[in-house]
Coordinates of C-alpha atoms in Angstrom, one line a residue:
Chain A
M21 CA 54.1 32.1 29.3
I22 CA 51.0 34.4 29.2
S23 CA 51.5 38.1 29.3
E24 CA 49.6 40.3 31.7
L25 CA 47.6 41.8 28.8
Q26 CA 46.5 38.4 27.6
R27 CA 45.5 37.4 31.1
E28 CA 43.3 40.4 31.2
R29 CA 41.9 39.6 27.8
L30 CA 41.0 36.0 29.0
A31 CA 39.5 37.3 32.2
Y32 CA 37.4 39.8 30.2
R33 CA 36.2 37.1 27.8
R34 CA 35.3 34.8 30.7
S35 CA 33.3 37.6 32.2
R36 CA 31.5 38.3 29.0
A37 CA 30.8 34.5 28.6
R38 CA 29.4 34.4 32.1
R39 CA 27.3 37.3 31.4
S40 CA 25.9 35.9 28.2
T41 CA 25.1 32.6 30.0
L42 CA 23.3 34.6 32.6
V43 CA 21.3 36.6 30.1
A44 CA 20.3 33.4 28.2
L45 CA 19.2 31.7 31.4
I46 CA 17.1 34.7 32.5
S47 CA 15.6 35.1 29.0
T48 CA 14.7 31.4 28.9
A49 CA 13.2 31.4 32.2
V50 CA 11.1 34.5 31.4
F51 CA 10.0 33.1 28.2
A52 CA 9.1 29.8 29.8
V53 CA 7.0 31.6 32.5
L54 CA 5.3 33.8 30.0
A55 CA 4.4 30.7 27.8
W56 CA 3.1 28.9 30.8
V57 CA 1.1 31.8 32.1
T58 CA -0.5 32.3 28.7
V59 CA -1.4 28.8 28.1
T60 CA -2.7 28.1 31.6
G61 CA -4.4 31.4 31.7
A62 CA -6.4 30.8 28.5
P63 CA -10.0 30.5 29.2
G64 CA -10.2 27.1 27.6
W65 CA -7.2 25.8 29.6
P66 CA -9.1 23.6 32.1
R67 CA -10.9 21.8 29.3
V68 CA -7.7 21.3 27.3
R69 CA -5.9 20.0 30.3
R70 CA -8.8 17.5 30.9
S71 CA -8.9 16.5 27.2
F72 CA -5.1 16.2 26.6
F73 CA -3.3 15.7 29.9
D74 CA -5.5 13.5 32.1
P75 CA -3.1 11.4 34.2
E76 CA -5.7 8.9 34.9
I77 CA -6.5 8.2 31.3
A78 CA -2.8 8.3 30.5
W79 CA -2.1 5.6 32.9
R80 CA -5.0 3.4 31.8
S81 CA -4.1 3.7 28.1
L82 CA -0.4 3.1 28.6
P83 CA -0.4 -0.8 28.5
A84 CA -2.4 -0.8 25.2
V85 CA -0.2 1.9 23.6
L86 CA 3.0 0.1 24.8
E87 CA 1.7 -3.2 23.3
G88 CA 1.1 -1.3 20.0
L89 CA 4.5 0.2 20.3
W90 CA 6.2 -3.2 20.5
L91 CA 4.6 -4.0 17.1
N92 CA 6.0 -0.7 15.8
L93 CA 9.4 -1.7 17.0
R94 CA 9.5 -5.1 15.5
V95 CA 8.2 -3.8 12.1
L96 CA 10.9 -1.1 12.4
V97 CA 13.8 -3.4 12.9
V98 CA 12.9 -5.9 10.2
C99 CA 11.9 -3.2 7.7
G100 CA 15.0 -1.1 8.5
A101 CA 17.4 -4.0 7.8
A102 CA 15.6 -4.9 4.5
I103 CA 15.5 -1.3 3.4
L104 CA 19.2 -0.8 3.9
V105 CA 20.3 -3.9 2.0
L106 CA 17.8 -3.3 -0.9
A107 CA 18.5 0.5 -1.1
L108 CA 22.2 -0.2 -1.4
G109 CA 21.5 -2.6 -4.2
V110 CA 19.2 -0.1 -6.1
A111 CA 21.8 2.7 -5.6
A112 CA 24.6 0.5 -6.9
L113 CA 22.5 -0.4 -9.9
R114 CA 21.8 3.3 -10.6
T115 CA 25.4 4.2 -10.5
L116 CA 26.6 1.5 -12.9
R117 CA 28.5 3.0 -15.9
G118 CA 28.5 1.6 -19.4
P119 CA 25.9 1.0 -22.1
V120 CA 25.5 -2.7 -21.3
W121 CA 24.0 -1.9 -17.9
F122 CA 21.3 0.4 -19.4
P123 CA 18.4 -1.9 -18.8
L124 CA 19.3 -2.3 -15.1
R125 CA 19.9 1.4 -14.7
A126 CA 16.6 2.2 -16.3
L127 CA 14.9 -0.4 -14.2
A128 CA 16.4 1.0 -11.0
T129 CA 15.4 4.6 -12.0
A130 CA 11.9 3.5 -12.8
Y131 CA 11.6 1.9 -9.5
V132 CA 12.8 5.0 -7.7
D133 CA 10.5 7.2 -9.6
L134 CA 7.4 5.1 -9.0
F135 CA 7.8 4.3 -5.4
R136 CA 9.1 7.6 -4.2
G137 CA 6.2 9.3 -6.0
L138 CA 3.5 7.1 -4.8
P139 CA 1.8 8.3 -1.6
L140 CA 2.6 5.6 1.1
I141 CA -1.1 5.4 2.1
I142 CA -2.1 4.4 -1.4
L143 CA 0.8 2.0 -1.7
L144 CA -0.3 0.4 1.6
Y145 CA -3.9 -0.1 0.2
L146 CA -2.6 -1.5 -3.1
V147 CA -0.3 -4.0 -1.5
G148 CA -2.4 -4.6 1.7
F149 CA -5.8 -5.2 0.2
G150 CA -5.1 -5.5 -3.5
L151 CA -2.5 -8.3 -3.4
P152 CA -4.4 -10.7 -1.3
A153 CA -7.6 -10.0 -3.1
L154 CA -6.0 -11.7 -6.1
R155 CA -6.1 -14.9 -4.2
L156 CA -2.9 -16.2 -5.5
T157 CA -1.3 -19.0 -3.5
G158 CA 1.8 -18.1 -1.7
V159 CA 0.9 -14.4 -1.2
P160 CA 0.9 -13.6 2.5
N161 CA -2.4 -12.5 4.0
D162 CA -1.1 -11.0 7.3
P163 CA -1.6 -7.3 7.5
V164 CA 1.6 -6.8 9.3
V165 CA 3.6 -8.5 6.6
L166 CA 1.8 -6.9 3.8
G167 CA 2.2 -3.5 5.4
G168 CA 5.9 -4.2 6.0
V169 CA 6.3 -5.0 2.2
A170 CA 4.7 -1.7 1.3
L171 CA 6.9 0.2 3.7
V172 CA 10.1 -1.5 2.3
L173 CA 9.1 -0.7 -1.2
A174 CA 8.6 3.0 -0.5
Y175 CA 11.5 3.6 1.9
T176 CA 14.0 1.6 -0.3
A177 CA 13.3 4.2 -3.0
Y178 CA 14.1 7.1 -0.6
V179 CA 17.1 5.5 0.9
A180 CA 18.5 4.4 -2.5
E181 CA 18.6 8.0 -3.5
V182 CA 20.4 9.0 -0.3
F183 CA 23.0 6.3 -1.0
R184 CA 23.4 7.4 -4.6
A185 CA 23.9 11.0 -3.5
G186 CA 26.7 9.6 -1.2
I187 CA 28.3 7.5 -3.9
E188 CA 28.3 10.4 -6.3
S189 CA 29.8 12.8 -3.8
V190 CA 33.0 10.8 -3.6
H191 CA 35.5 12.6 -5.8
P192 CA 36.5 10.8 -9.0
S193 CA 40.1 11.1 -8.0
Q194 CA 39.4 8.6 -5.2
V195 CA 38.2 6.0 -7.9
A196 CA 41.1 6.9 -10.1
A197 CA 43.6 6.3 -7.1
A198 CA 42.0 3.1 -6.2
R199 CA 42.1 1.9 -9.7
S200 CA 45.7 2.9 -10.1
L201 CA 46.5 0.8 -7.0
G202 CA 45.3 -2.1 -8.9
L203 CA 41.8 -2.6 -7.3
G204 CA 39.0 -3.8 -9.7
P205 CA 35.7 -1.9 -10.0
R206 CA 34.0 -4.0 -7.4
K207 CA 36.7 -3.8 -4.8
T208 CA 37.0 0.0 -5.5
M209 CA 33.3 0.4 -4.9
R210 CA 33.3 -1.8 -1.6
L211 CA 36.6 -0.7 -0.1
V212 CA 37.0 3.0 -1.3
V213 CA 33.7 4.5 -2.4
L214 CA 31.1 3.0 -0.1
P215 CA 32.8 3.6 3.2
Q216 CA 33.1 7.3 2.3
A217 CA 29.7 7.5 0.8
V218 CA 28.0 5.9 3.8
R219 CA 29.8 8.0 6.3
R220 CA 28.8 11.2 4.5
V221 CA 25.1 10.3 4.2
M222 CA 24.8 9.0 7.8
P223 CA 22.8 12.0 9.0
A224 CA 20.4 11.7 6.1
L225 CA 20.0 8.0 6.6
L226 CA 19.3 8.6 10.4
N227 CA 16.7 11.1 9.4
D228 CA 14.9 8.6 7.2
F229 CA 15.2 6.1 9.9
V230 CA 13.3 8.5 12.3
A231 CA 10.6 9.0 9.6
L232 CA 10.3 5.2 9.2
Q233 CA 9.8 4.9 13.0
K234 CA 6.7 6.9 12.7
D235 CA 5.4 5.7 9.4
C236 CA 5.5 2.1 10.7
G237 CA 2.3 3.1 12.4
L238 CA 0.6 3.5 9.0
I239 CA 0.3 -0.3 8.6
S240 CA -2.6 0.2 11.0
V241 CA -4.9 1.1 7.9
L242 CA -4.7 -2.6 7.2
G243 CA -6.1 -3.7 10.5
A244 CA -3.0 -4.2 12.6
V245 CA -3.1 -2.3 16.0
D246 CA 0.0 -0.3 16.5
A247 CA 0.7 2.4 19.1
V248 CA -1.2 5.2 17.4
R249 CA -4.2 2.9 16.7
A250 CA -4.2 1.6 20.2
A251 CA -4.2 5.3 21.3
Q252 CA -7.0 6.0 18.9
I253 CA -9.1 3.2 20.3
E254 CA -8.8 4.4 23.7
Q255 CA -9.5 8.0 22.6
A256 CA -12.7 7.0 21.0
R257 CA -13.8 5.1 24.0
S258 CA -13.3 8.0 26.4
F259 CA -13.7 11.0 24.0
N260 CA -10.4 12.2 25.5
F261 CA -7.2 12.9 23.5
T262 CA -4.7 12.0 26.4
P263 CA -3.8 8.5 24.8
Y264 CA -2.6 10.3 21.7
V265 CA -0.2 12.5 23.9
V266 CA 1.0 9.3 25.6
A267 CA 1.7 7.7 22.2
G268 CA 3.4 10.9 21.0
L269 CA 5.7 11.0 23.9
L270 CA 6.7 7.5 23.5
F271 CA 7.6 8.1 19.9
V272 CA 9.7 11.1 20.8
L273 CA 11.5 8.9 23.3
L274 CA 12.1 6.4 20.6
A275 CA 13.6 9.0 18.3
V276 CA 15.9 10.6 20.9
P277 CA 18.6 7.7 20.8
T278 CA 18.7 8.0 17.1
A279 CA 19.2 11.7 17.2
R280 CA 22.0 11.4 19.9
C281 CA 23.5 8.7 17.7
A282 CA 23.5 11.0 14.7
D283 CA 25.2 13.8 16.8
A284 CA 27.9 11.4 17.9
L285 CA 28.6 10.2 14.4
G286 CA 28.8 13.7 13.2
R287 CA 31.4 14.6 15.8
R288 CA 33.4 11.6 15.0
V289 CA 33.4 12.5 11.3
D290 CA 34.5 16.0 12.2
R291 CA 37.4 14.6 14.4
R292 CA 38.6 12.4 11.5
R293 CA 38.6 15.4 9.3
G294 CA 40.7 17.2 11.9
G295 CA 38.1 19.8 12.2
R296 CA 36.8 22.0 15.0
Chain B
M22 CA -21.0 2.6 13.4
R23 CA -20.7 5.0 16.3
A24 CA -23.4 3.3 18.4
P25 CA -25.8 0.4 18.8
G26 CA -29.5 -0.3 20.0
L27 CA -32.8 -1.9 20.9
V28 CA -36.2 -0.2 20.7
L29 CA -37.0 0.8 24.3
A30 CA -40.4 1.4 25.6
V31 CA -41.7 4.9 24.9
T32 CA -42.0 5.4 28.6
T33 CA -38.3 4.8 29.3
A34 CA -37.3 7.2 26.6
L35 CA -39.7 9.8 28.0
A36 CA -38.1 9.4 31.5
V37 CA -34.7 10.0 30.0
A38 CA -35.9 13.1 28.2
V39 CA -37.5 14.5 31.2
A40 CA -34.4 13.8 33.3
C41 CA -32.5 16.0 30.9
A42 CA -35.0 18.7 31.2
P43 CA -35.1 19.3 34.9
A44 CA -37.8 22.0 34.5
D45 CA -40.7 19.8 34.7
E46 CA -40.1 16.4 36.3
T47 CA -43.5 15.0 36.3
A48 CA -45.4 16.5 33.4
P49 CA -45.0 15.1 29.9
P50 CA -42.3 16.9 27.8
S51 CA -43.5 20.2 26.5
N52 CA -41.5 22.7 24.6
Q53 CA -40.8 24.5 27.8
V54 CA -37.4 24.1 29.5
D55 CA -36.6 26.1 32.6
G56 CA -39.6 28.2 31.8
V57 CA -38.2 29.2 28.5
D58 CA -39.9 28.3 25.3
C59 CA -37.6 26.1 23.2
K60 CA -38.4 27.9 20.1
K61 CA -36.2 29.3 17.4
E62 CA -36.0 32.9 18.7
N63 CA -35.0 31.8 22.1
L64 CA -32.3 29.4 21.2
A65 CA -28.6 30.4 21.4
T66 CA -27.4 28.7 18.2
L67 CA -24.1 29.5 16.4
T68 CA -26.0 31.6 13.8
P69 CA -29.2 33.2 15.2
G70 CA -32.2 32.0 13.4
K71 CA -30.4 29.0 11.9
I72 CA -29.6 25.6 13.4
T73 CA -26.3 24.0 12.4
F74 CA -26.1 20.2 12.3
G75 CA -22.8 18.4 12.1
T76 CA -22.0 15.1 10.7
D77 CA -19.0 13.0 9.5
Q78 CA -17.7 12.8 6.0
P79 CA -18.5 10.5 4.3
V80 CA -21.8 9.3 5.9
Y81 CA -23.4 6.0 5.1
E82 CA -26.7 4.5 4.4
P83 CA -29.1 3.9 5.9
W84 CA -28.2 6.8 8.2
Y85 CA -27.7 9.2 5.3
V86 CA -28.4 8.7 1.6
D87 CA -25.9 9.6 -1.1
D88 CA -23.5 11.1 1.4
D89 CA -25.8 14.1 1.4
P90 CA -27.2 15.1 4.7
T91 CA -29.2 18.1 3.2
N92 CA -31.6 15.9 1.3
G93 CA -33.6 14.7 4.4
K94 CA -33.2 11.1 3.3
G95 CA -31.8 8.5 5.6
F96 CA -32.6 8.0 9.3
E97 CA -30.4 10.6 10.9
S98 CA -31.1 13.3 8.3
A99 CA -34.8 12.8 8.7
V100 CA -34.4 13.0 12.5
A101 CA -32.4 16.1 12.2
Y102 CA -35.1 17.9 10.1
A103 CA -37.7 16.6 12.4
L104 CA -35.9 18.0 15.4
A105 CA -35.4 21.3 13.7
E106 CA -39.1 21.5 12.9
E107 CA -39.9 20.7 16.5
L108 CA -37.8 23.6 17.6
G109 CA -39.5 26.0 15.2
Y110 CA -36.9 26.0 12.4
A111 CA -38.0 25.9 8.8
R112 CA -36.2 23.5 6.3
E113 CA -34.2 26.4 4.9
D114 CA -33.0 27.3 8.4
V115 CA -31.2 24.1 8.7
V116 CA -27.4 24.3 7.9
W117 CA -25.1 21.3 7.7
T118 CA -21.4 21.1 8.4
R119 CA -19.0 18.2 8.1
V120 CA -17.1 17.4 11.2
P121 CA -14.6 14.4 11.4
F122 CA -15.0 12.2 14.4
N123 CA -12.0 13.7 16.3
A124 CA -13.0 17.3 15.6
A125 CA -16.6 16.6 16.8
I126 CA -15.2 16.0 20.4
Q127 CA -12.2 18.4 20.5
P128 CA -12.3 20.7 23.5
G129 CA -12.4 23.9 21.6
K130 CA -15.3 25.9 20.0
K131 CA -17.6 23.6 18.1
T132 CA -18.5 24.3 14.6
Y133 CA -22.0 22.7 14.9
D134 CA -25.0 23.2 17.3
A135 CA -26.0 19.5 17.3
N136 CA -24.2 16.4 15.8
L137 CA -25.9 13.2 14.5
T138 CA -23.4 10.6 13.5
E139 CA -24.4 7.5 15.3
F140 CA -22.8 8.5 18.5
S141 CA -23.5 6.1 21.3
I142 CA -24.1 7.4 24.7
T143 CA -21.6 6.3 27.4
E144 CA -20.8 7.6 30.7
E145 CA -17.2 8.2 29.7
R146 CA -18.1 10.2 26.6
K147 CA -20.4 12.4 28.8
Q148 CA -17.3 13.8 30.4
A149 CA -16.4 15.4 27.1
V150 CA -19.7 16.3 25.5
D151 CA -23.4 16.6 26.1
F152 CA -25.8 14.0 24.7
S153 CA -29.4 14.5 24.1
A154 CA -32.0 12.0 25.1
P155 CA -31.4 8.9 23.0
Y156 CA -33.1 8.8 19.6
Y157 CA -32.3 5.2 18.6
D158 CA -31.5 2.0 20.3
V159 CA -29.1 -0.1 18.3
D160 CA -27.7 -3.7 18.3
Q161 CA -24.5 -4.9 17.0
A162 CA -24.5 -7.6 14.3
V163 CA -21.8 -9.9 12.8
V164 CA -21.5 -9.9 9.0
T165 CA -19.6 -12.4 6.9
L166 CA -19.5 -13.7 3.3
K167 CA -21.1 -17.0 2.3
S168 CA -17.7 -18.1 1.1
S169 CA -16.0 -17.4 4.4
K170 CA -15.0 -19.9 7.1
A171 CA -17.1 -17.9 9.5
A172 CA -20.3 -18.5 7.5
P173 CA -21.4 -21.8 9.3
A174 CA -20.9 -20.3 12.7
K175 CA -24.1 -20.3 14.8
T176 CA -22.9 -19.6 18.2
L177 CA -20.7 -17.1 20.0
A178 CA -18.4 -19.9 20.8
E179 CA -17.8 -20.8 17.1
L180 CA -17.2 -17.0 16.4
K181 CA -14.3 -16.9 18.9
R182 CA -12.3 -19.0 16.5
V183 CA -12.4 -16.7 13.5
K184 CA -10.7 -13.5 12.7
I185 CA -13.0 -10.5 13.5
G186 CA -12.7 -6.9 12.3
A187 CA -14.4 -3.7 13.2
Q188 CA -14.1 0.1 12.5
V189 CA -12.1 2.2 15.0
G190 CA -13.9 4.5 17.4
T191 CA -17.1 2.5 17.3
T192 CA -19.1 0.5 19.8
S193 CA -18.9 -2.1 17.1
L194 CA -15.2 -2.5 18.0
D195 CA -16.2 -2.8 21.7
A196 CA -18.8 -5.5 20.7
A197 CA -16.2 -7.3 18.6
Q198 CA -13.8 -7.3 21.6
R199 CA -16.7 -8.5 23.9
L200 CA -16.8 -11.7 21.7
Q201 CA -13.3 -12.4 23.1
P202 CA -12.0 -13.9 19.8
E203 CA -8.8 -16.0 20.0
Q204 CA -7.1 -13.7 17.5
D205 CA -6.7 -9.9 18.0
V206 CA -9.5 -7.9 16.5
A207 CA -8.4 -6.2 13.3
V208 CA -9.2 -2.4 13.5
Y209 CA -9.9 -0.4 10.4
N210 CA -10.3 3.4 9.7
T211 CA -13.6 2.9 8.0
N212 CA -16.1 0.2 7.4
D213 CA -15.0 0.4 3.7
D214 CA -11.6 -0.7 4.7
A215 CA -13.0 -3.4 6.8
K216 CA -15.1 -4.8 3.9
A217 CA -12.0 -4.7 1.6
A218 CA -10.3 -6.9 4.2
L219 CA -13.3 -9.2 4.4
R220 CA -13.3 -9.6 0.6
A221 CA -9.4 -10.1 0.6
G222 CA -10.0 -12.9 3.2
Q223 CA -8.0 -11.0 5.8
I224 CA -10.8 -11.2 8.2
D225 CA -13.5 -13.8 8.5
A226 CA -16.3 -11.6 10.0
L227 CA -17.1 -7.9 10.6
V228 CA -19.0 -6.3 13.4
V229 CA -21.2 -3.4 12.5
D230 CA -24.4 -2.0 13.9
L231 CA -27.6 -3.9 12.8
P232 CA -29.0 -1.3 10.3
T233 CA -25.6 -1.0 8.7
A234 CA -25.4 -4.7 8.6
F235 CA -28.6 -4.9 6.7
Y236 CA -27.5 -2.3 4.3
I237 CA -24.0 -3.9 3.7
T238 CA -25.4 -7.3 3.1
S239 CA -28.3 -6.1 0.8
A240 CA -26.5 -3.5 -1.2
E241 CA -22.7 -3.6 -0.8
L242 CA -21.3 -7.1 -0.3
E243 CA -22.3 -9.8 -2.9
D244 CA -23.0 -13.0 -0.9
G245 CA -22.9 -11.1 2.3
V246 CA -24.8 -12.6 5.2
I247 CA -25.7 -11.6 8.8
L248 CA -24.7 -14.2 11.2
G249 CA -26.7 -12.6 14.1
Q250 CA -26.7 -10.0 16.8
V251 CA -24.0 -9.6 19.4
P252 CA -25.6 -9.5 22.9
P253 CA -25.3 -6.1 24.5
G254 CA -22.5 -5.5 27.1
D255 CA -23.5 -5.5 30.8
G256 CA -27.1 -6.1 29.7
K257 CA -27.9 -2.5 28.8
P258 CA -28.9 -1.5 25.3
E259 CA -26.8 0.9 23.3
Q260 CA -28.3 4.1 22.3
F261 CA -27.6 6.9 19.9
G262 CA -27.7 10.5 21.2
V263 CA -27.3 13.8 19.6
V264 CA -23.9 15.3 20.5
L265 CA -23.8 18.8 21.7
D266 CA -21.0 20.9 23.1
K267 CA -20.4 20.3 26.8
G268 CA -22.7 22.5 28.7
S269 CA -24.5 23.7 25.6
P270 CA -27.6 25.7 26.3
L271 CA -29.4 23.7 23.6
T272 CA -29.0 20.3 25.2
A273 CA -32.2 20.4 27.2
C274 CA -34.3 21.7 24.4
V275 CA -33.0 19.1 21.9
S276 CA -33.7 16.4 24.6
T277 CA -37.2 17.7 25.0
A278 CA -37.6 17.8 21.2
V279 CA -36.5 14.1 21.0
G280 CA -38.9 13.3 23.7
S281 CA -41.9 14.9 22.0
L282 CA -40.9 13.3 18.6
R283 CA -40.9 9.9 20.4
A284 CA -44.1 10.7 22.2
D285 CA -46.1 11.6 19.0
G286 CA -44.8 8.6 17.2
A287 CA -42.9 10.6 14.6
L288 CA -39.5 9.0 15.6
A289 CA -41.1 5.5 15.1
K290 CA -42.3 6.5 11.7
I291 CA -38.9 7.7 10.6
E292 CA -37.4 4.6 11.9
Q293 CA -39.9 2.5 10.0
E294 CA -39.2 4.4 6.8
W295 CA -35.4 4.1 6.9
L296 CA -34.5 1.3 9.2
S297 CA -37.5 -1.0 8.6
S298 CA -35.5 -4.3 8.3
A299 CA -33.9 -3.9 11.8
G300 CA -34.9 -6.5 14.4
A301 CA -35.0 -9.5 12.0
A302 CA -31.6 -11.0 12.8
P303 CA -31.3 -13.8 15.5
E304 CA -29.4 -13.0 18.7
L305 CA -26.3 -15.1 18.9
K306 CA -26.0 -17.2 22.0

């Protein structure tokens, strides 16, 4: 039963809420109009519009950019899977306890230090042009494969650190409890620590995934034609930047599902914790 | 590089130069454009009394020497100084600025008065920038290594079967695609990257403009060879033009200056000095 006073309170709150929504709407509209007027009223706007937002050039460059994006997507899926598996391995090695495992721990640490520190573009050149130049049999010569190897090397280092942070964030009491239930170290890791760790670092992982989506395009320095390179080719032909805008929008579209997925996961974690 | 070319008859070039200078359609090019004398004091350059030339970084031989446009060495550096002199600028009035490819064509304010970086003149590009009258006609050539499987290729049909590479943003890339190779053309940021790929065996042949081809095979690639020239697309030779801001007040004057350099043989002399080996490669059929 709600008292008269409480009803009044609720009505007042509702009216305040309506008022703030209205104010937010109006201020957004005013801001948008101001921004639009400023940009389109700028003396250089007609030229900027021709250079960056030419519908005809956008349409003409779309097939080439889409074909490039298909390459990006394939590289993304294959590299993404490889990175997850390898990074989990490296993270597990880094969190091993006990003096016996020192060499493996040191190796994993050295790996992370090296490949996280090395600029990706330099790594791409080293792997992409350096490796095949050795002329060893069995070394692949395809720029996409070599570029993919470089991406996996670099991102495994980042993602391994994310996983390690997750693993170390699991409270020691969880391990103690698992051990006291009779689980061995391996089962403790697999059934108790990792599930909690992965859930906690999910937002960071998805963040790295979006970064990988864009960095996949860097393999173009090795000669492969990805979406950005396809846009660059069109741009150089027409001296018009519209193809870049097309490629940029496609990449944003590609990142949106990942962002929504991250939001949904976050909400689920909150619900499990009985929060908000 | 950014453009290709054949040496056109002097008359053709004059016609183009004059077409860009609507003031006198019949008379040979003079320094008069629209009744205004194309001299230093009348030119609306970025810095009054100085002329600012733009070029990429790095720049390569034979177009520039030692990546230093200010030394007057290399074809385009020499042409720039000749143009400046023609317009009444002393050597010390010439200023150079580095402008990456994309920045050279962005729609905002330009940081240069005139840009010489092997820019090929095309109708599409004319929508974005002004071009002067052409100062060089250029051909595209195919370069490979003696050890490459492309080395025995003698015909365009044989070239279709090998992996071809080119630098992005160049008409060399257009020429590579004109060959219609069976495998996708590999596209590199620079010719340096493309050469690395050629050495690593990732591509079998590389398309560059002919003067660059001569430089690469003589100075940069051990056992590099020129297979031959790629025929021009739709029968028209490719030409380099000086790039100026769209609607630049200098365009007509620069075109006129190119015209007079061509008319008095100065352009041919510069070409002889820096690009003398051009024209010696067979045309691929």
